[in-house]
C-alpha atoms as a printed R data frame, in Angstrom:
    type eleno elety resid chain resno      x       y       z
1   ATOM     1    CA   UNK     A     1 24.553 -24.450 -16.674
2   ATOM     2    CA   UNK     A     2 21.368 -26.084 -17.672
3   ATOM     3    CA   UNK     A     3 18.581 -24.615 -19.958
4   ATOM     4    CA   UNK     A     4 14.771 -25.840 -19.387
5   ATOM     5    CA   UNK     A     5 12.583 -24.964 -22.211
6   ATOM     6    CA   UNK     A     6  8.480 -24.719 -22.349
7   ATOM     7    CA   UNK     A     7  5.738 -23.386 -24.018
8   ATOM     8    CA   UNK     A     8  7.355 -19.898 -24.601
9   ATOM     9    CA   UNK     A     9  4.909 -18.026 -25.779
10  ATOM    10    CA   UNK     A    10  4.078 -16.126 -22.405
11  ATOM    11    CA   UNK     A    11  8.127 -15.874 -22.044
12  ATOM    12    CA   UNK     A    12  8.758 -14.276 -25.760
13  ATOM    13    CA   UNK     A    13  5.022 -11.808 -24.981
14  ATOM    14    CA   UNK     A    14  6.939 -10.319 -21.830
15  ATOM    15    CA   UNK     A    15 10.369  -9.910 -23.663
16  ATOM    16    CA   UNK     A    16  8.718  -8.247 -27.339
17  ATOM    17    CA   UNK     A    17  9.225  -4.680 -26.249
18  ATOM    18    CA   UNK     A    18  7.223  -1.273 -27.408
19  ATOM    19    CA   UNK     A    19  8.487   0.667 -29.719
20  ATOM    20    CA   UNK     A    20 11.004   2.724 -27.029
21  ATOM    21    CA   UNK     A    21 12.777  -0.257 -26.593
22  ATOM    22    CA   UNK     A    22 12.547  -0.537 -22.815
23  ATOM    23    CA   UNK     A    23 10.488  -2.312 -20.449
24  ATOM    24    CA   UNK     A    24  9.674  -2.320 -16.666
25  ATOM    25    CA   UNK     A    25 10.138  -5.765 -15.169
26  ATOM    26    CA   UNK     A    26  8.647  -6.653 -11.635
27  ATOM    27    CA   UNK     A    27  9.464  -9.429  -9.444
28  ATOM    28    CA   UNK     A    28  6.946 -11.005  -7.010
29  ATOM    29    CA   UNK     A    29  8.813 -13.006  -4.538
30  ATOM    30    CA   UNK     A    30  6.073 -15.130  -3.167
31  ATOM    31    CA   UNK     A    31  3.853 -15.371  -6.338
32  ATOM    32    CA   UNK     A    32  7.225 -16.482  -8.178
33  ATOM    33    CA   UNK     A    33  6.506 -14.506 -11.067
34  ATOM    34    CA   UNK     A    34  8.346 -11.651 -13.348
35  ATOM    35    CA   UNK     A    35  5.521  -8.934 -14.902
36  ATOM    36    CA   UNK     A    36  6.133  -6.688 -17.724
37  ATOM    37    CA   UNK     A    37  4.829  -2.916 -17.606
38  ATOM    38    CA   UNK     A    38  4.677  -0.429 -20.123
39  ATOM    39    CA   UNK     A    39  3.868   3.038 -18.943
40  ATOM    40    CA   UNK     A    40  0.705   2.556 -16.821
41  ATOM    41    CA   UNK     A    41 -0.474  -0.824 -17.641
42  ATOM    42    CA   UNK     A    42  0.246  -4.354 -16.819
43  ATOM    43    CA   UNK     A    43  1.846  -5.800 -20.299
44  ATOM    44    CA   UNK     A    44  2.380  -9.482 -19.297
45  ATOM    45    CA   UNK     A    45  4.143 -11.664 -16.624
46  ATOM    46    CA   UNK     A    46  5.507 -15.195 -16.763
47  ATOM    47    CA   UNK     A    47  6.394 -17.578 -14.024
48  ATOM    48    CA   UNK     A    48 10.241 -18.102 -12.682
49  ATOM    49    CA   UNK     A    49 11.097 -20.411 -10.114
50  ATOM    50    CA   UNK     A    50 10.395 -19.829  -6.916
51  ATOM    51    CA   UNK     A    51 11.293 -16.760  -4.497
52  ATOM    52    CA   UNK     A    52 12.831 -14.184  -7.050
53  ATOM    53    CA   UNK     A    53 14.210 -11.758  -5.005
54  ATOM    54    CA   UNK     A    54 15.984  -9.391  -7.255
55  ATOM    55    CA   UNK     A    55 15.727  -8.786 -11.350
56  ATOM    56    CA   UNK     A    56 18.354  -7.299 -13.288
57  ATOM    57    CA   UNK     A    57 18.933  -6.841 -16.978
58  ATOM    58    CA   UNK     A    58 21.905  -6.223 -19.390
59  ATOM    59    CA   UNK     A    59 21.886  -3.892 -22.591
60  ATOM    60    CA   UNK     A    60 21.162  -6.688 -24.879
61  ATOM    61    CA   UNK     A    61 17.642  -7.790 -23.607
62  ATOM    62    CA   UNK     A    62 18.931 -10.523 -21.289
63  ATOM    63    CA   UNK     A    63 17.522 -10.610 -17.735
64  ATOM    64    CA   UNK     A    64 18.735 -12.201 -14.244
65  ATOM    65    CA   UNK     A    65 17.090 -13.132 -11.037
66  ATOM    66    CA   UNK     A    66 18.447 -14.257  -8.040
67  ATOM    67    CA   UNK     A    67 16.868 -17.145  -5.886
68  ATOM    68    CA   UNK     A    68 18.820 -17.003  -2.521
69  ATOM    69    CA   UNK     A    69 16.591 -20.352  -1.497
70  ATOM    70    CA   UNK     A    70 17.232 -21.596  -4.730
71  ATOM    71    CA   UNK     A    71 20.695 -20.957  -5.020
72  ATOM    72    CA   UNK     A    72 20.529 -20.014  -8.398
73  ATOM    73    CA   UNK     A    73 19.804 -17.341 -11.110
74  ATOM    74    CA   UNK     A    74 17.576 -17.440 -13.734
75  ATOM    75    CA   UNK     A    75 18.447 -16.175 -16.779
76  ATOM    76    CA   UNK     A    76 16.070 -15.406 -19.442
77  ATOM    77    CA   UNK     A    77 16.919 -14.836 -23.438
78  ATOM    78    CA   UNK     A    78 14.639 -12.590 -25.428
79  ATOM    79    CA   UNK     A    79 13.415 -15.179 -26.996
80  ATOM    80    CA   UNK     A    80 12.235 -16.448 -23.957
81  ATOM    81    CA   UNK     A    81 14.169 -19.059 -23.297
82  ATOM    82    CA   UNK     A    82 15.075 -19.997 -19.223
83  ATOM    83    CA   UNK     A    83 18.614 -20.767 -18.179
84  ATOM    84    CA   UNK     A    84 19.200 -22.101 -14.454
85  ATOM    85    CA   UNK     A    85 22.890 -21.160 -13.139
86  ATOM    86    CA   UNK     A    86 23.404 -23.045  -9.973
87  ATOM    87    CA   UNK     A    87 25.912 -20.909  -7.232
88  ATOM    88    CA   UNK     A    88 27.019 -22.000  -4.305
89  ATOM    89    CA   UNK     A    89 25.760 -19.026  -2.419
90  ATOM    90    CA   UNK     A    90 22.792 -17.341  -1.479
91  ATOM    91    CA   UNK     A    91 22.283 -15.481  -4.493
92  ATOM    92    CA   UNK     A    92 21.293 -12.338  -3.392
93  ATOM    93    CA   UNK     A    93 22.137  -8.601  -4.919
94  ATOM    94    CA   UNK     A    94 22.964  -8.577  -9.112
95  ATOM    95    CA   UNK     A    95 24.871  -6.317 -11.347
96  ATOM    96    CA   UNK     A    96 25.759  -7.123 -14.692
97  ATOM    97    CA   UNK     A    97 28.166  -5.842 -16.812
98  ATOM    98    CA   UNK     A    98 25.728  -3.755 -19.691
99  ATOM    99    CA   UNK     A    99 27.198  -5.956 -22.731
100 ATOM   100    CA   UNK     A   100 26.530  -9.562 -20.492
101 ATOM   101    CA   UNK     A   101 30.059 -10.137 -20.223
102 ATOM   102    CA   UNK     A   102 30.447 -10.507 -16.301
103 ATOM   103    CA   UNK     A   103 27.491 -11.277 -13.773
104 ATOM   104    CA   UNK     A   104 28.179  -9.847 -10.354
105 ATOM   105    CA   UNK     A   105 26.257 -11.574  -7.525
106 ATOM   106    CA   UNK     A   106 26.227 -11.271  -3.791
107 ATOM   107    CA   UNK     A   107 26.403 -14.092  -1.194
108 ATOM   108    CA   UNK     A   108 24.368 -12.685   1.206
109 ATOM   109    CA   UNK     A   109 25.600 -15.730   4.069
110 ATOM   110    CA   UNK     A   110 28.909 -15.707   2.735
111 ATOM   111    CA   UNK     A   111 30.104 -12.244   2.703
112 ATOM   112    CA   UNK     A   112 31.440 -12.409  -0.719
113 ATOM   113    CA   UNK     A   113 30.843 -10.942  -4.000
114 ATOM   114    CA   UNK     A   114 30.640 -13.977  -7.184
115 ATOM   115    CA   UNK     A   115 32.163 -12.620 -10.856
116 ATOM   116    CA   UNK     A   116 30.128 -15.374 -13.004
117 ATOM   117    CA   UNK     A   117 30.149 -16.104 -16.691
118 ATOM   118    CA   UNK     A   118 26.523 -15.431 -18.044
119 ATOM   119    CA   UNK     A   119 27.810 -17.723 -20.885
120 ATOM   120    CA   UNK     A   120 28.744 -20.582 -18.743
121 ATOM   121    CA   UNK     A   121 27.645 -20.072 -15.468
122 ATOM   122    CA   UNK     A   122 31.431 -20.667 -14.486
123 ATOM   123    CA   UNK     A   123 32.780 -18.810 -11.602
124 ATOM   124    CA   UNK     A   124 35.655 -16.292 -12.372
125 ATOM   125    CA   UNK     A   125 36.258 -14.923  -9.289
126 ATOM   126    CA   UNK     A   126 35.225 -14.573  -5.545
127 ATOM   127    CA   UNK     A   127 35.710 -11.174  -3.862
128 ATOM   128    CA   UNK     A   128 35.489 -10.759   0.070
129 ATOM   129    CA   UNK     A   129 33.282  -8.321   1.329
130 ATOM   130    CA   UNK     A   130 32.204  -7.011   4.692
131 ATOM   131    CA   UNK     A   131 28.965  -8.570   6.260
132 ATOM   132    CA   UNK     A   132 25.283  -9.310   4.800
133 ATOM   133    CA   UNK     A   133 25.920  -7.588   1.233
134 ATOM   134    CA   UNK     A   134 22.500  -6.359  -0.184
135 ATOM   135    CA   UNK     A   135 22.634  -4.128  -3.180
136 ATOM   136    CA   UNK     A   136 25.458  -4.141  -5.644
137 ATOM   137    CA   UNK     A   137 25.519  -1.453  -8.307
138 ATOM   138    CA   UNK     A   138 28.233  -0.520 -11.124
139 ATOM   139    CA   UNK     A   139 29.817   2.945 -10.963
140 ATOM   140    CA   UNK     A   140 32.646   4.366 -13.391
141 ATOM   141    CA   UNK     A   141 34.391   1.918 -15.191
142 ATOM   142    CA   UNK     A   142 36.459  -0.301 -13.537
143 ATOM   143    CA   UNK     A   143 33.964  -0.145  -9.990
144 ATOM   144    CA   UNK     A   144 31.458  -1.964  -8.655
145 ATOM   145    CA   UNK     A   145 30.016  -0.787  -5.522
146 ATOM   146    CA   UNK     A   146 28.205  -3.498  -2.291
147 ATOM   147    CA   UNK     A   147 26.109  -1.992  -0.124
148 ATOM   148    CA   UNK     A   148 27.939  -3.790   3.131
149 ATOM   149    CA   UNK     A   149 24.236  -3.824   5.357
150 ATOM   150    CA   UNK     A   150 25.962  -5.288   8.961
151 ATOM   151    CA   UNK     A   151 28.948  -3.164   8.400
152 ATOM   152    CA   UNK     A   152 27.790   0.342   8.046
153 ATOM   153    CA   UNK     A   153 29.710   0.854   5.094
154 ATOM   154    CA   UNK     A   154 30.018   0.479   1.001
155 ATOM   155    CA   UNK     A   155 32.894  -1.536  -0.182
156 ATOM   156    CA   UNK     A   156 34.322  -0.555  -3.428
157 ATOM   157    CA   UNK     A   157 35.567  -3.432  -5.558
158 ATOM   158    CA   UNK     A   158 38.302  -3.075  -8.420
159 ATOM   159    CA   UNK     A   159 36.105  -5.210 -11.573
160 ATOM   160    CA   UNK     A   160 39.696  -5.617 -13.117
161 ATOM   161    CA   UNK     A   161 41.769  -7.207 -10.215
162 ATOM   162    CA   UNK     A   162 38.768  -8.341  -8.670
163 ATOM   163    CA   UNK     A   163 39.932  -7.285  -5.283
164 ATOM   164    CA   UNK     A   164 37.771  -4.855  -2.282
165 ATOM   165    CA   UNK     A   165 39.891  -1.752  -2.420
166 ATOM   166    CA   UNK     A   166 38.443   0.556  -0.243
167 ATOM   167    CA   UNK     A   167 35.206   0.601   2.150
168 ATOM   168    CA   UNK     A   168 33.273   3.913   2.466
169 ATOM   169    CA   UNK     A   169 31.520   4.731   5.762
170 ATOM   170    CA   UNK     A   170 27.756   5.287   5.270
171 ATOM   171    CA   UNK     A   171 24.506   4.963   8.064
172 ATOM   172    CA   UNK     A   172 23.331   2.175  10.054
173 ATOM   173    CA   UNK     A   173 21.701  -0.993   7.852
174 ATOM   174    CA   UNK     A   174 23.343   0.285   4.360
175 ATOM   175    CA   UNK     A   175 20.711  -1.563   1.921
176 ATOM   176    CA   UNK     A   176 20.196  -0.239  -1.577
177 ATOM   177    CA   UNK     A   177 22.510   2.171  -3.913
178 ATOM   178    CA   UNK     A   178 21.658   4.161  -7.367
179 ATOM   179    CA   UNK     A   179 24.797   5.626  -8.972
180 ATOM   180    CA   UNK     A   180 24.772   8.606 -11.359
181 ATOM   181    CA   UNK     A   181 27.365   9.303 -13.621
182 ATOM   182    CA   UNK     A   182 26.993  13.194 -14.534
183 ATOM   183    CA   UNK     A   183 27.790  14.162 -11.363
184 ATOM   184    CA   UNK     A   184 29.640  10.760  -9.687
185 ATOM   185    CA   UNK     A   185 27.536  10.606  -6.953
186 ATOM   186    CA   UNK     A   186 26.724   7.502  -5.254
187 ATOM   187    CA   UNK     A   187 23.353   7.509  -2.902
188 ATOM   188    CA   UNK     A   188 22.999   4.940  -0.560
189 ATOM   189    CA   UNK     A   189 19.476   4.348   1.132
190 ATOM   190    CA   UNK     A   190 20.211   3.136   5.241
191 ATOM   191    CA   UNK     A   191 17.348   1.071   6.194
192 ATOM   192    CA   UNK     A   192 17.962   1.633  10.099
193 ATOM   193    CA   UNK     A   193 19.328   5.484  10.517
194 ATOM   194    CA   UNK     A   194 16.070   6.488   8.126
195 ATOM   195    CA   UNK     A   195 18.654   8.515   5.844
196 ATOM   196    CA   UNK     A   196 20.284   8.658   2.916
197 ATOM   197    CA   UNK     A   197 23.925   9.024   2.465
198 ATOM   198    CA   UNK     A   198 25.140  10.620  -0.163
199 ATOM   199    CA   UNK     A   199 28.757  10.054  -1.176
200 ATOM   200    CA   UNK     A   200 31.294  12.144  -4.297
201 ATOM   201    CA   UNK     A   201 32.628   8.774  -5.693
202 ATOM   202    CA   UNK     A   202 35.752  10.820  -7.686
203 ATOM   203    CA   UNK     A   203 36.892  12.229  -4.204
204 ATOM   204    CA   UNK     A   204 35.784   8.965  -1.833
205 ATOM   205    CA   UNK     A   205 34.426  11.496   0.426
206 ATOM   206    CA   UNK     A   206 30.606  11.736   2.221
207 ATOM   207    CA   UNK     A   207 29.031  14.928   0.559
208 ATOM   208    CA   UNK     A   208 26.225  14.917   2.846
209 ATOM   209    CA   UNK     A   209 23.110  12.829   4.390
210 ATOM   210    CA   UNK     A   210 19.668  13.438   3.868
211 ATOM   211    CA   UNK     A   211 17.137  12.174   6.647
212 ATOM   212    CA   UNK     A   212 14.194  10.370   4.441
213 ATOM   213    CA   UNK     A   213 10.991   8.390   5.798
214 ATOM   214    CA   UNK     A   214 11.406   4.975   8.017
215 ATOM   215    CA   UNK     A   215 13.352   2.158   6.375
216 ATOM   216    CA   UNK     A   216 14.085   2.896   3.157
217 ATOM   217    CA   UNK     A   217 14.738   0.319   1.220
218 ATOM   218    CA   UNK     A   218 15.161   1.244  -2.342
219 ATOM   219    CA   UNK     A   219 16.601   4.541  -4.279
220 ATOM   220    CA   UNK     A   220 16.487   5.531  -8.208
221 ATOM   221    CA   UNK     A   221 17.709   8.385  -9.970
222 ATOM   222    CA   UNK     A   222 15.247  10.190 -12.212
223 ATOM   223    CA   UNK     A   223 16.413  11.187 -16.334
224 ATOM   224    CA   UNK     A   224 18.532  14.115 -15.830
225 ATOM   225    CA   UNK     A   225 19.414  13.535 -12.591
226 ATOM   226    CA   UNK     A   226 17.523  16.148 -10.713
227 ATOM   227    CA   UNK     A   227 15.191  13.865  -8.839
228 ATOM   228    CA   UNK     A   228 16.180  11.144  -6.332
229 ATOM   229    CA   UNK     A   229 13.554   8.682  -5.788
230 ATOM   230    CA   UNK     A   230 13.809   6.897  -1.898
231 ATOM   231    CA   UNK     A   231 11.023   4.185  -0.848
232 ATOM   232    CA   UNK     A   232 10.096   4.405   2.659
233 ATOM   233    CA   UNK     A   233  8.955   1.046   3.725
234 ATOM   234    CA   UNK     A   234  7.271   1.317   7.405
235 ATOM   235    CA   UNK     A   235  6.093   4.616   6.154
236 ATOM   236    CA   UNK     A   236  4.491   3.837   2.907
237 ATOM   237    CA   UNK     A   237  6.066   6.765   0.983
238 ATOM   238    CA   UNK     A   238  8.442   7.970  -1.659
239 ATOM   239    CA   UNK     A   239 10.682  10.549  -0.533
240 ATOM   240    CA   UNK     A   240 11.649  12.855  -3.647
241 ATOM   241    CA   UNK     A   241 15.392  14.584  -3.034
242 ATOM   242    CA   UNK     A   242 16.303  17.737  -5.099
243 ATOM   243    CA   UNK     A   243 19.875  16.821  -6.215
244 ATOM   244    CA   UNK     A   244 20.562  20.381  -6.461
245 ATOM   245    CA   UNK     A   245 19.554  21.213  -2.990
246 ATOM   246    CA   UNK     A   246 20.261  17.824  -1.478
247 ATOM   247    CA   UNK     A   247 16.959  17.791   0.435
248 ATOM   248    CA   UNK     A   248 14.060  16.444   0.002
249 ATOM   249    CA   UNK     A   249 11.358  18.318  -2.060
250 ATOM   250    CA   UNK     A   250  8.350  16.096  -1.864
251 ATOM   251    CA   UNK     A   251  6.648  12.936  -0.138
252 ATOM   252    CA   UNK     A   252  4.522  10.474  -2.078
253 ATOM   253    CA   UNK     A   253  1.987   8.219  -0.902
254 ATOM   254    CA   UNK     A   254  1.833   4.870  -2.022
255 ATOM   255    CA   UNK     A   255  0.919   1.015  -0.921
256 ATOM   256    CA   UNK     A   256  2.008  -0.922   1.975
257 ATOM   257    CA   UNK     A   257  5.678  -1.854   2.666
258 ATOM   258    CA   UNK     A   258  6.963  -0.211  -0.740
259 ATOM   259    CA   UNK     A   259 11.154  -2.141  -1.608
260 ATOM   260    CA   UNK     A   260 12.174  -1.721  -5.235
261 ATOM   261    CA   UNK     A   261 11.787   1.370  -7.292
262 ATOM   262    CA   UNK     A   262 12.728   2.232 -11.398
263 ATOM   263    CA   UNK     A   263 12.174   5.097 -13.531
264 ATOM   264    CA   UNK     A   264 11.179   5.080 -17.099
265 ATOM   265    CA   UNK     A   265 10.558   7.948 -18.788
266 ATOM   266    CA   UNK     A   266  8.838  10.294 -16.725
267 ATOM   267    CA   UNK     A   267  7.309   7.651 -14.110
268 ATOM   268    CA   UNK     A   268  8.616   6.231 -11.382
269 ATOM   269    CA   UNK     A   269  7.422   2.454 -10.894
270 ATOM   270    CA   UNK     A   270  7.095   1.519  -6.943
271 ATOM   271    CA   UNK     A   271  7.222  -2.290  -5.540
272 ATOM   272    CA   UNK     A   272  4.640  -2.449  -2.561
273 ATOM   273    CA   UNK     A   273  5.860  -5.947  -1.326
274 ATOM   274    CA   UNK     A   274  2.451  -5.902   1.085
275 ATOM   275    CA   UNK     A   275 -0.384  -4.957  -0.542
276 ATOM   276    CA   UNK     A   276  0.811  -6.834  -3.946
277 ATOM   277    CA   UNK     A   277  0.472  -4.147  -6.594
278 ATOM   278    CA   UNK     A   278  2.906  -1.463  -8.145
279 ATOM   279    CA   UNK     A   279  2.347   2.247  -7.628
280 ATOM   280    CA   UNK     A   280  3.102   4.495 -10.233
281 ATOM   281    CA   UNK     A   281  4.421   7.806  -9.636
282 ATOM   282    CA   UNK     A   282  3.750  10.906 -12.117
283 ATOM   283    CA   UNK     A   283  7.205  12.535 -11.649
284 ATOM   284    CA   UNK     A   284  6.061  15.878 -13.705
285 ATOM   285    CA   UNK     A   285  3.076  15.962 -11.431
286 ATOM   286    CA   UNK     A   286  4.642  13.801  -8.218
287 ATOM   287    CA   UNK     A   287  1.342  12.370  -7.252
288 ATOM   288    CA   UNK     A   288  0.618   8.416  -7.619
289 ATOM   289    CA   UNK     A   289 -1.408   8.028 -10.444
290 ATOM   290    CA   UNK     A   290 -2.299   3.952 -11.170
291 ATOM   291    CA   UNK     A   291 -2.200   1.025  -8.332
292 ATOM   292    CA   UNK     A   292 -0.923  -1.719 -10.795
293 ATOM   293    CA   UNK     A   293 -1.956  -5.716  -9.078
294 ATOM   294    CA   UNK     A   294  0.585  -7.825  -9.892
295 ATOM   295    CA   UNK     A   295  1.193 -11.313  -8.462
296 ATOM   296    CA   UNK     A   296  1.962 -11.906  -4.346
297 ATOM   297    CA   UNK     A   297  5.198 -10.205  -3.333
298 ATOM   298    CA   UNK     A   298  6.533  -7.948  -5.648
299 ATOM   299    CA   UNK     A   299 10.088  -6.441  -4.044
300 ATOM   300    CA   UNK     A   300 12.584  -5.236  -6.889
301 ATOM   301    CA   UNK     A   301 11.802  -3.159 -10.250
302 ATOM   302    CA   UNK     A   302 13.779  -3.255 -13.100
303 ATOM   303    CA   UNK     A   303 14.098  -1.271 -16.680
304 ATOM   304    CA   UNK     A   304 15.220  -3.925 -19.338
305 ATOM   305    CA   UNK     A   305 16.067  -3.002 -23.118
306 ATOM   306    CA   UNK     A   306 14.702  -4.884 -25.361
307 ATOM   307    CA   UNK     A   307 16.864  -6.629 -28.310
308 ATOM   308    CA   UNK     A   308 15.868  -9.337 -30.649
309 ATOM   309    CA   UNK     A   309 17.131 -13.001 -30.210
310 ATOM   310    CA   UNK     A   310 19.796 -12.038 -32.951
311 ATOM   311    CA   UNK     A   311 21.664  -9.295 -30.899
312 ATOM   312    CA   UNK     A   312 21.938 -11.754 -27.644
313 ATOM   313    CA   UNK     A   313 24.109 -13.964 -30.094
């Protein structure tokens, strides 16, 4: 692993949090930068190497993106300081372990999930999956689940014996997942069938599937859990599911060829990849209230909690 340090200043600005602790982190793909929002204003942004393509963060104020051209991931320390972990892969889809223990990342050529050491960049373990794995998300202890996009289905790895242990049939182009844990449900947003399956993770079984706008690409669970957020990308929308009902309850306008979406409080932060801003979403009110610019290309959202230099020790 190497480190590169620089003027930091801009780096340890986007990382100082507000006082809830959390942040909103956007990554622009083409513009090659990371921005920091807090509720409905642009906070800060930095600049990463070049094509980000997604952002994750762990509980202690560390955050990861992958460069599938690179074939690396950044890591950045609160205090700002940038870590380069070369992979052989194209670093693609990230989950990390919330206490920065394990790094999970997927080779979207290779057909394989990575188990890296944030710590040393060192690779613990290589998991075969089925073909062009997108999103990767944690579930209930012990699970991580791939969104398998070529395969129609979600493969369910075993984080402890590092082995694929079962595969779970879903639509047609399988590309981004949001787990929730009070009920163990799994939704899974299929980019070509213009649904979203939505699968009981205790029993393995399908519960249901929800038809949603064209491609979506991106899915978040609102606080509580009553609210599924869906990002329609040819469609420009937001699709809002009921949980309870399992249907959808509202569509939301937004910008052009809208990818990643988070949820902070009570908005809902939307990644329009095309027309280079962020929408975000009143979810009391579900109406897009701000058009956020950002820099060219922003494609995944993240919320990262904040922690001082100390606590990534």
């Amino acid at each position: 692993m190497t480190a590169c340090r620089s003027i930091l200043t801009s780096l340890i600005l986007l990382m100082a949090g507000p006082a809830t602790g959390q942040i909103v982190v956007v990554a622009s793909q083409q513009g090659a930068r990371l921005t920091r929002i807090e509720g409905e204003a642009v906070a800060g942004s930095f600049t990463v190497p070049a094509s980000p393509a997604v952002v994750a963060a762990d509980g202690r104020g560390r955050l990861y993106a992958s460069h599938p051209d690179g074939r690396s991931i950044s890591m950045i320390e609160p205090d700002g300081t940038v870590h380069r972990l070369p992979v052989q892969a194209q670093a693609f889809g990230l989950a990390v372990e919330p206490d920065g223990s394990r790094l999970y990342v997927g080779d979207w050529s290779g057909n394989r999930v990575l188990c890296l050491s944030p710590a040393t960049g060192a690779v613990e373990g290589t998991i075969p999956v089925g073909p062009d794995p997108a999103a990767l998300v944690l579930g209930e202890p012990g699970r991580l689940y791939v969104a398998e996009r070529e395969g129609r289905s979600v493969g369910v790895i075993d984080t402890r014996t590092q082995r694929r242990v079962a595969d779970l049939p879903v639509g047609d182009g399988p590309f981004a997942l949001a787990y929730d844990p009070s009920l163990a449900r799994l939704y899974v947003a299929n980019v070509r069938s213009n649904d979203v399956t939505v699968i009981d993770t205790a029993g393995g079984r399908v519960l249901t599937t929800i038809p949603v706008g064209t491609a979506p690409y991106g899915v978040a669970i609102a606080p509580g859990g009553g609210q599924v957020l869906v990002t329609n990308q040819h469609a420009a929308t937001v699709s809002v599911i009921d949980t309870g009902a399992l249907a959808v309850a509202a569509t939301v306008p937004v910008g052009r060829y809208p990818e990643g979406v988070a949820i902070l409080g009570g908005f809902a932060y939307v990644a329009n990849w095309f027309s280079d801003d962020v929408s975000v979403i009143d979810l009391a009110a579900l109406k897009e209230t701000r058009r956020l610019p950002v820099a060219e290309g922003p494609r995944t959202v993240a919320v990262a909690r904040i922690a001082s230099p100390e606590a990534a020790r």
